GROMACS .gro file of N, CA and C in nm:
model
  426
    1UNK      N    1   1.154   6.459   0.187
    1UNK     CA    2   1.019   6.452   0.228
    1UNK      C    3   0.932   6.369   0.130
    2UNK      N    4   0.964   6.384   0.004
    2UNK     CA    5   0.886   6.304  -0.093
    2UNK      C    6   0.921   6.168  -0.083
    3UNK      N    7   1.046   6.125  -0.063
    3UNK     CA    8   1.091   5.983  -0.049
    3UNK      C    9   1.023   5.926   0.078
    4UNK      N   10   1.014   6.000   0.177
    4UNK     CA   11   0.954   5.949   0.308
    4UNK      C   12   0.806   5.919   0.276
    5UNK      N   13   0.738   6.006   0.211
    5UNK     CA   14   0.591   5.993   0.177
    5UNK      C   15   0.576   5.866   0.089
    6UNK      N   16   0.657   5.840  -0.015
    6UNK     CA   17   0.646   5.729  -0.099
    6UNK      C   18   0.679   5.601  -0.023
    7UNK      N   19   0.776   5.602   0.066
    7UNK     CA   20   0.806   5.488   0.142
    7UNK      C   21   0.684   5.442   0.235
    8UNK      N   22   0.631   5.547   0.298
    8UNK     CA   23   0.510   5.523   0.388
    8UNK      C   24   0.402   5.457   0.305
    9UNK      N   25   0.374   5.517   0.188
    9UNK     CA   26   0.263   5.467   0.109
    9UNK      C   27   0.287   5.321   0.065
   10UNK      N   28   0.411   5.292   0.019
   10UNK     CA   29   0.450   5.157  -0.017
   10UNK      C   30   0.442   5.056   0.104
   11UNK      N   31   0.490   5.101   0.224
   11UNK     CA   32   0.492   5.017   0.344
   11UNK      C   33   0.355   4.975   0.379
   12UNK      N   34   0.261   5.083   0.392
   12UNK     CA   35   0.126   5.046   0.425
   12UNK      C   36   0.049   4.977   0.320
   13UNK      N   37   0.086   4.997   0.192
   13UNK     CA   38   0.017   4.916   0.090
   13UNK      C   39   0.062   4.774   0.089
   14UNK      N   40   0.193   4.750   0.111
   14UNK     CA   41   0.225   4.601   0.120
   14UNK      C   42   0.172   4.541   0.253
   15UNK      N   43   0.175   4.611   0.355
   15UNK     CA   44   0.126   4.551   0.479
   15UNK      C   45  -0.015   4.517   0.468
   16UNK      N   46  -0.099   4.606   0.408
   16UNK     CA   47  -0.240   4.568   0.391
   16UNK      C   48  -0.271   4.461   0.290
   17UNK      N   49  -0.186   4.441   0.186
   17UNK     CA   50  -0.202   4.328   0.104
   17UNK      C   51  -0.159   4.197   0.172
   18UNK      N   52  -0.055   4.204   0.252
   18UNK     CA   53  -0.007   4.081   0.323
   18UNK      C   54  -0.097   4.041   0.428
   19UNK      N   55  -0.174   4.135   0.492
   19UNK     CA   56  -0.267   4.094   0.597
   19UNK      C   57  -0.399   4.041   0.532
   20UNK      N   58  -0.432   4.068   0.410
   20UNK     CA   59  -0.554   4.033   0.355
   20UNK      C   60  -0.531   3.897   0.287
   21UNK      N   61  -0.410   3.844   0.282
   21UNK     CA   62  -0.401   3.705   0.218
   21UNK      C   63  -0.454   3.595   0.314
   22UNK      N   64  -0.542   3.520   0.257
   22UNK     CA   65  -0.607   3.408   0.338
   22UNK      C   66  -0.569   3.281   0.267
   23UNK      N   67  -0.489   3.190   0.317
   23UNK     CA   68  -0.472   3.063   0.254
   23UNK      C   69  -0.589   2.981   0.261
   24UNK      N   70  -0.606   2.877   0.181
   24UNK     CA   71  -0.726   2.793   0.187
   24UNK      C   72  -0.720   2.714   0.315
   25UNK      N   73  -0.848   2.684   0.355
   25UNK     CA   74  -0.863   2.615   0.484
   25UNK      C   75  -0.812   2.469   0.461
   26UNK      N   76  -0.721   2.433   0.547
   26UNK     CA   77  -0.669   2.291   0.539
   26UNK      C   78  -0.776   2.192   0.556
   27UNK      N   79  -0.862   2.220   0.654
   27UNK     CA   80  -0.972   2.136   0.679
   27UNK      C   81  -1.070   2.113   0.558
   28UNK      N   82  -1.088   2.224   0.481
   28UNK     CA   83  -1.169   2.210   0.365
   28UNK      C   84  -1.101   2.121   0.257
   29UNK      N   85  -0.973   2.147   0.237
   29UNK     CA   86  -0.894   2.058   0.142
   29UNK      C   87  -0.894   1.915   0.185
   30UNK      N   88  -0.880   1.886   0.316
   30UNK     CA   89  -0.877   1.752   0.364
   30UNK      C   90  -1.018   1.689   0.350
   31UNK      N   91  -1.122   1.772   0.368
   31UNK     CA   92  -1.257   1.717   0.355
   31UNK      C   93  -1.283   1.685   0.217
   32UNK      N   94  -1.241   1.766   0.121
   32UNK     CA   95  -1.254   1.734  -0.023
   32UNK      C   96  -1.178   1.614  -0.062
   33UNK      N   97  -1.059   1.594  -0.011
   33UNK     CA   98  -0.979   1.477  -0.047
   33UNK      C   99  -1.043   1.351   0.015
   34UNK      N  100  -1.094   1.363   0.136
   34UNK     CA  101  -1.167   1.250   0.192
   34UNK      C  102  -1.292   1.210   0.106
   35UNK      N  103  -1.358   1.318   0.071
   35UNK     CA  104  -1.481   1.297  -0.010
   35UNK      C  105  -1.450   1.228  -0.142
   36UNK      N  106  -1.335   1.272  -0.195
   36UNK     CA  107  -1.297   1.216  -0.329
   36UNK      C  108  -1.265   1.069  -0.313
   37UNK      N  109  -1.192   1.029  -0.204
   37UNK     CA  110  -1.158   0.887  -0.178
   37UNK      C  111  -1.286   0.813  -0.153
   38UNK      N  112  -1.376   0.868  -0.078
   38UNK     CA  113  -1.511   0.794  -0.056
   38UNK      C  114  -1.587   0.777  -0.178
   39UNK      N  115  -1.592   0.872  -0.261
   39UNK     CA  116  -1.661   0.862  -0.393
   39UNK      C  117  -1.593   0.753  -0.485
   40UNK      N  118  -1.457   0.749  -0.485
   40UNK     CA  119  -1.384   0.662  -0.560
   40UNK      C  120  -1.415   0.513  -0.509
   41UNK      N  121  -1.420   0.496  -0.374
   41UNK     CA  122  -1.450   0.368  -0.321
   41UNK      C  123  -1.589   0.323  -0.356
   42UNK      N  124  -1.683   0.417  -0.345
   42UNK     CA  125  -1.822   0.385  -0.376
   42UNK      C  126  -1.834   0.351  -0.524
   43UNK      N  127  -1.765   0.416  -0.620
   43UNK     CA  128  -1.758   0.384  -0.757
   43UNK      C  129  -1.704   0.245  -0.777
   44UNK      N  130  -1.598   0.211  -0.717
   44UNK     CA  131  -1.535   0.083  -0.726
   44UNK      C  132  -1.641  -0.030  -0.683
   45UNK      N  133  -1.701  -0.006  -0.567
   45UNK     CA  134  -1.800  -0.102  -0.513
   45UNK      C  135  -1.916  -0.115  -0.616
   46UNK      N  136  -1.967  -0.005  -0.674
   46UNK     CA  137  -2.078  -0.006  -0.759
   46UNK      C  138  -2.047  -0.084  -0.889
   47UNK      N  139  -1.930  -0.056  -0.942
   47UNK     CA  140  -1.892  -0.125  -1.063
   47UNK      C  141  -1.873  -0.271  -1.043
   48UNK      N  142  -1.818  -0.315  -0.923
   48UNK     CA  143  -1.818  -0.457  -0.905
   48UNK      C  144  -1.959  -0.514  -0.883
   49UNK      N  145  -2.046  -0.443  -0.819
   49UNK     CA  146  -2.181  -0.486  -0.809
   49UNK      C  147  -2.253  -0.501  -0.946
   50UNK      N  148  -2.224  -0.400  -1.030
   50UNK     CA  149  -2.283  -0.414  -1.163
   50UNK      C  150  -2.236  -0.528  -1.240
   51UNK      N  151  -2.102  -0.556  -1.229
   51UNK     CA  152  -2.038  -0.671  -1.299
   51UNK      C  153  -2.104  -0.803  -1.243
   52UNK      N  154  -2.123  -0.804  -1.105
   52UNK     CA  155  -2.191  -0.924  -1.054
   52UNK      C  156  -2.330  -0.941  -1.105
   53UNK      N  157  -2.410  -0.828  -1.114
   53UNK     CA  158  -2.544  -0.827  -1.171
   53UNK      C  159  -2.549  -0.875  -1.306
   54UNK      N  160  -2.447  -0.833  -1.389
   54UNK     CA  161  -2.440  -0.871  -1.534
   54UNK      C  162  -2.407  -1.014  -1.540
   55UNK      N  163  -2.326  -1.067  -1.454
   55UNK     CA  164  -2.291  -1.211  -1.454
   55UNK      C  165  -2.405  -1.304  -1.411
   56UNK      N  166  -2.491  -1.253  -1.320
   56UNK     CA  167  -2.600  -1.330  -1.265
   56UNK      C  168  -2.733  -1.250  -1.288
   57UNK      N  169  -2.778  -1.247  -1.412
   57UNK     CA  170  -2.900  -1.165  -1.436
   57UNK      C  171  -3.028  -1.226  -1.381
   58UNK      N  172  -3.036  -1.344  -1.347
   58UNK     CA  173  -3.156  -1.399  -1.289
   58UNK      C  174  -3.183  -1.369  -1.147
   59UNK      N  175  -3.080  -1.319  -1.077
   59UNK     CA  176  -3.095  -1.289  -0.935
   59UNK      C  177  -3.143  -1.149  -0.907
   60UNK      N  178  -3.133  -1.064  -1.018
   60UNK     CA  179  -3.171  -0.927  -0.998
   60UNK      C  180  -3.277  -0.877  -1.101
   61UNK      N  181  -3.348  -0.774  -1.056
   61UNK     CA  182  -3.451  -0.718  -1.157
   61UNK      C  183  -3.386  -0.608  -1.234
   62UNK      N  184  -3.453  -0.574  -1.337
   62UNK     CA  185  -3.407  -0.465  -1.421
   62UNK      C  186  -3.404  -0.324  -1.341
   63UNK      N  187  -3.499  -0.314  -1.258
   63UNK     CA  188  -3.503  -0.195  -1.168
   63UNK      C  189  -3.378  -0.186  -1.075
   64UNK      N  190  -3.348  -0.293  -1.020
   64UNK     CA  191  -3.217  -0.297  -0.936
   64UNK      C  192  -3.093  -0.259  -1.019
   65UNK      N  193  -3.088  -0.321  -1.132
   65UNK     CA  194  -2.983  -0.298  -1.225
   65UNK      C  195  -2.966  -0.152  -1.258
   66UNK      N  196  -3.084  -0.091  -1.300
   66UNK     CA  197  -3.089   0.048  -1.349
   66UNK      C  198  -3.060   0.140  -1.234
   67UNK      N  199  -3.103   0.098  -1.114
   67UNK     CA  200  -3.076   0.184  -0.992
   67UNK      C  201  -2.928   0.179  -0.965
   68UNK      N  202  -2.866   0.068  -0.971
   68UNK     CA  203  -2.714   0.058  -0.958
   68UNK      C  204  -2.642   0.145  -1.059
   69UNK      N  205  -2.689   0.148  -1.179
   69UNK     CA  206  -2.632   0.229  -1.290
   69UNK      C  207  -2.647   0.379  -1.254
   70UNK      N  208  -2.766   0.411  -1.196
   70UNK     CA  209  -2.779   0.540  -1.162
   70UNK      C  210  -2.687   0.590  -1.045
   71UNK      N  211  -2.679   0.502  -0.948
   71UNK     CA  212  -2.582   0.531  -0.833
   71UNK      C  213  -2.434   0.537  -0.886
   72UNK      N  214  -2.400   0.459  -0.988
   72UNK     CA  215  -2.259   0.462  -1.037
   72UNK      C  216  -2.242   0.599  -1.109
   73UNK      N  217  -2.348   0.647  -1.184
   73UNK     CA  218  -2.343   0.771  -1.247
   73UNK      C  219  -2.323   0.893  -1.146
   74UNK      N  220  -2.393   0.876  -1.029
   74UNK     CA  221  -2.394   0.973  -0.925
   74UNK      C  222  -2.247   0.973  -0.862
   75UNK      N  223  -2.193   0.860  -0.846
   75UNK     CA  224  -2.054   0.849  -0.790
   75UNK      C  225  -1.952   0.916  -0.885
   76UNK      N  226  -1.970   0.889  -1.008
   76UNK     CA  227  -1.890   0.959  -1.117
   76UNK      C  228  -1.902   1.112  -1.109
   77UNK      N  229  -2.024   1.162  -1.085
   77UNK     CA  230  -2.048   1.299  -1.078
   77UNK      C  231  -1.990   1.355  -0.949
   78UNK      N  232  -1.998   1.283  -0.846
   78UNK     CA  233  -1.938   1.322  -0.714
   78UNK      C  234  -1.779   1.341  -0.736
   79UNK      N  235  -1.721   1.240  -0.802
   79UNK     CA  236  -1.577   1.254  -0.825
   79UNK      C  237  -1.547   1.373  -0.906
   80UNK      N  238  -1.623   1.400  -1.024
   80UNK     CA  239  -1.597   1.517  -1.108
   80UNK      C  240  -1.619   1.642  -1.035
   81UNK      N  241  -1.723   1.653  -0.948
   81UNK     CA  242  -1.753   1.778  -0.876
   81UNK      C  243  -1.634   1.804  -0.769
   82UNK      N  244  -1.595   1.703  -0.708
   82UNK     CA  245  -1.484   1.721  -0.604
   82UNK      C  246  -1.361   1.767  -0.662
   83UNK      N  247  -1.318   1.695  -0.781
   83UNK     CA  248  -1.202   1.737  -0.852
   83UNK      C  249  -1.205   1.875  -0.902
   84UNK      N  250  -1.328   1.919  -0.950
   84UNK     CA  251  -1.339   2.058  -0.990
   84UNK      C  252  -1.325   2.156  -0.879
   85UNK      N  253  -1.373   2.116  -0.765
   85UNK     CA  254  -1.357   2.209  -0.640
   85UNK      C  255  -1.214   2.217  -0.606
   86UNK      N  256  -1.138   2.107  -0.603
   86UNK     CA  257  -0.998   2.103  -0.567
   86UNK      C  258  -0.923   2.184  -0.676
   87UNK      N  259  -0.953   2.169  -0.803
   87UNK     CA  260  -0.883   2.246  -0.912
   87UNK      C  261  -0.905   2.388  -0.896
   88UNK      N  262  -1.024   2.437  -0.855
   88UNK     CA  263  -1.054   2.575  -0.825
   88UNK      C  264  -0.965   2.624  -0.713
   89UNK      N  265  -0.947   2.554  -0.607
   89UNK     CA  266  -0.857   2.593  -0.501
   89UNK      C  267  -0.716   2.594  -0.546
   90UNK      N  268  -0.673   2.497  -0.630
   90UNK     CA  269  -0.538   2.501  -0.683
   90UNK      C  270  -0.509   2.627  -0.776
   91UNK      N  271  -0.614   2.665  -0.848
   91UNK     CA  272  -0.599   2.783  -0.931
   91UNK      C  273  -0.588   2.909  -0.850
   92UNK      N  274  -0.668   2.913  -0.737
   92UNK     CA  275  -0.673   3.035  -0.655
   92UNK      C  276  -0.548   3.048  -0.565
   93UNK      N  277  -0.492   2.930  -0.522
   93UNK     CA  278  -0.376   2.929  -0.438
   93UNK      C  279  -0.261   2.840  -0.492
   94UNK      N  280  -0.199   2.881  -0.604
   94UNK     CA  281  -0.101   2.795  -0.668
   94UNK      C  282   0.024   2.765  -0.567
   95UNK      N  283   0.060   2.868  -0.502
   95UNK     CA  284   0.183   2.854  -0.412
   95UNK      C  285   0.163   2.769  -0.298
   96UNK      N  286   0.036   2.755  -0.247
   96UNK     CA  287   0.005   2.681  -0.139
   96UNK      C  288   0.020   2.529  -0.165
   97UNK      N  289  -0.027   2.492  -0.286
   97UNK     CA  290  -0.024   2.346  -0.319
   97UNK      C  291   0.117   2.303  -0.356
   98UNK      N  292   0.204   2.391  -0.397
   98UNK     CA  293   0.332   2.356  -0.436
   98UNK      C  294   0.433   2.376  -0.313
   99UNK      N  295   0.378   2.405  -0.194
   99UNK     CA  296   0.466   2.419  -0.074
   99UNK      C  297   0.523   2.279  -0.026
  100UNK      N  298   0.627   2.291   0.057
  100UNK     CA  299   0.694   2.165   0.097
  100UNK      C  300   0.594   2.075   0.184
  101UNK      N  301   0.502   2.131   0.244
  101UNK     CA  302   0.413   2.050   0.332
  101UNK      C  303   0.302   1.985   0.252
  102UNK      N  304   0.279   2.017   0.135
  102UNK     CA  305   0.164   1.976   0.062
  102UNK      C  306   0.186   1.839  -0.015
  103UNK      N  307   0.303   1.837  -0.085
  103UNK     CA  308   0.338   1.711  -0.165
  103UNK      C  309   0.482   1.692  -0.175
  104UNK      N  310   0.521   1.567  -0.158
  104UNK     CA  311   0.667   1.545  -0.187
  104UNK      C  312   0.675   1.471  -0.321
  105UNK      N  313   0.728   1.540  -0.424
  105UNK     CA  314   0.722   1.477  -0.557
  105UNK      C  315   0.863   1.398  -0.575
  106UNK      N  316   0.841   1.269  -0.597
  106UNK     CA  317   0.958   1.178  -0.610
  106UNK      C  318   0.990   1.147  -0.758
  107UNK      N  319   0.942   1.221  -0.847
  107UNK     CA  320   0.968   1.198  -0.987
  107UNK      C  321   0.885   1.091  -1.048
  108UNK      N  322   0.875   1.099  -1.176
  108UNK     CA  323   0.799   0.994  -1.256
  108UNK      C  324   0.658   0.988  -1.215
  109UNK      N  325   0.598   1.090  -1.172
  109UNK     CA  326   0.453   1.099  -1.139
  109UNK      C  327   0.424   1.037  -1.007
  110UNK      N  328   0.522   0.995  -0.933
  110UNK     CA  329   0.494   0.936  -0.798
  110UNK      C  330   0.508   1.046  -0.693
  111UNK      N  331   0.394   1.080  -0.621
  111UNK     CA  332   0.395   1.178  -0.526
  111UNK      C  333   0.346   1.119  -0.385
  112UNK      N  334   0.402   1.173  -0.287
  112UNK     CA  335   0.367   1.132  -0.147
  112UNK      C  336   0.295   1.254  -0.078
  113UNK      N  337   0.179   1.237  -0.039
  113UNK     CA  338   0.112   1.352   0.035
  113UNK      C  339   0.122   1.318   0.187
  114UNK      N  340   0.116   1.419   0.266
  114UNK     CA  341   0.134   1.405   0.411
  114UNK      C  342   0.048   1.286   0.471
  115UNK      N  343  -0.082   1.273   0.422
  115UNK     CA  344  -0.165   1.168   0.476
  115UNK      C  345  -0.111   1.038   0.428
  116UNK      N  346  -0.047   1.018   0.307
  116UNK     CA  347   0.011   0.898   0.263
  116UNK      C  348   0.123   0.870   0.340
  117UNK      N  349   0.215   0.967   0.375
  117UNK     CA  350   0.338   0.948   0.448
  117UNK      C  351   0.306   0.898   0.586
  118UNK      N  352   0.199   0.952   0.654
  118UNK     CA  353   0.154   0.914   0.787
  118UNK      C  354   0.108   0.770   0.782
  119UNK      N  355   0.025   0.740   0.683
  119UNK     CA  356  -0.021   0.600   0.673
  119UNK      C  357   0.090   0.499   0.653
  120UNK      N  358   0.185   0.536   0.562
  120UNK     CA  359   0.306   0.446   0.541
  120UNK      C  360   0.387   0.426   0.674
  121UNK      N  361   0.404   0.531   0.746
  121UNK     CA  362   0.487   0.529   0.868
  121UNK      C  363   0.411   0.438   0.973
  122UNK      N  364   0.282   0.454   0.976
  122UNK     CA  365   0.203   0.364   1.069
  122UNK      C  366   0.213   0.225   1.028
  123UNK      N  367   0.213   0.189   0.895
  123UNK     CA  368   0.223   0.051   0.852
  123UNK      C  369   0.364  -0.004   0.894
  124UNK      N  370   0.469   0.078   0.873
  124UNK     CA  371   0.606   0.035   0.908
  124UNK      C  372   0.607   0.006   1.067
  125UNK      N  373   0.548   0.097   1.140
  125UNK     CA  374   0.546   0.083   1.288
  125UNK      C  375   0.479  -0.050   1.328
  126UNK      N  376   0.369  -0.080   1.264
  126UNK     CA  377   0.297  -0.211   1.296
  126UNK      C  378   0.384  -0.331   1.258
  127UNK      N  379   0.452  -0.319   1.147
  127UNK     CA  380   0.538  -0.437   1.105
  127UNK      C  381   0.665  -0.449   1.207
  128UNK      N  382   0.716  -0.340   1.250
  128UNK     CA  383   0.830  -0.351   1.349
  128UNK      C  384   0.778  -0.401   1.472
  129UNK      N  385   0.663  -0.364   1.525
  129UNK     CA  386   0.600  -0.418   1.642
  129UNK      C  387   0.578  -0.570   1.632
  130UNK      N  388   0.534  -0.619   1.514
  130UNK     CA  389   0.509  -0.760   1.501
  130UNK      C  390   0.643  -0.839   1.508
  131UNK      N  391   0.748  -0.783   1.446
  131UNK     CA  392   0.878  -0.848   1.457
  131UNK      C  393   0.930  -0.847   1.595
  132UNK      N  394   0.925  -0.739   1.672
  132UNK     CA  395   0.964  -0.732   1.802
  132UNK      C  396   0.878  -0.830   1.898
  133UNK      N  397   0.763  -0.841   1.871
  133UNK     CA  398   0.681  -0.937   1.954
  133UNK      C  399   0.723  -1.082   1.924
  134UNK      N  400   0.765  -1.110   1.800
  134UNK     CA  401   0.806  -1.249   1.770
  134UNK      C  402   0.940  -1.274   1.849
  135UNK      N  403   1.024  -1.179   1.859
  135UNK     CA  404   1.148  -1.197   1.935
  135UNK      C  405   1.117  -1.217   2.086
  136UNK      N  406   1.007  -1.161   2.137
  136UNK     CA  407   0.975  -1.181   2.279
  136UNK      C  408   0.934  -1.326   2.304
  137UNK      N  409   0.886  -1.394   2.196
  137UNK     CA  410   0.841  -1.538   2.214
  137UNK      C  411   0.963  -1.623   2.222
  138UNK      N  412   1.079  -1.588   2.170
  138UNK     CA  413   1.195  -1.674   2.179
  138UNK      C  414   1.254  -1.681   2.321
  139UNK      N  415   1.281  -1.799   2.363
  139UNK     CA  416   1.335  -1.816   2.500
  139UNK      C  417   1.484  -1.784   2.488
  140UNK      N  418   1.527  -1.709   2.592
  140UNK     CA  419   1.670  -1.684   2.600
  140UNK      C  420   1.753  -1.809   2.649
  141UNK      N  421   1.873  -1.827   2.609
  141UNK     CA  422   1.945  -1.940   2.662
  141UNK      C  423   1.979  -1.917   2.821
  142UNK      N  424   1.982  -2.030   2.881
  142UNK     CA  425   2.007  -2.036   3.030
  142UNK      C  426   2.151  -2.045   3.060
   0.00000   0.00000   0.00000
């Protein structure tokens, strides 16, 4: 009787813990990754704009230059905040990020994420279609 009681308590305890596990929202993670890429692109554009302004100082006012520097700092802050949010999710759900669907690690720091894999497959598909279209242009012998 005692073993039955212990078994029931363990069973219901494990079941309640398993039901309460909530993995992170994939949409939230994808949104954060998209935001990170957008901030990186903005930072890259702003740095090239600042370089252009520094090379051509007569075309821009000091106010425009300072405003561009402010926007660059905001883009850096955006990147830092987004990375911090992603790192918090990684700390809270370590097993989720190391799952087979999250990242394919190819060694030497080269990782392929599902979005990257999809993009690369689409690029290959476009190249294959271009080659096949070239073959259609070739006249067959009569």
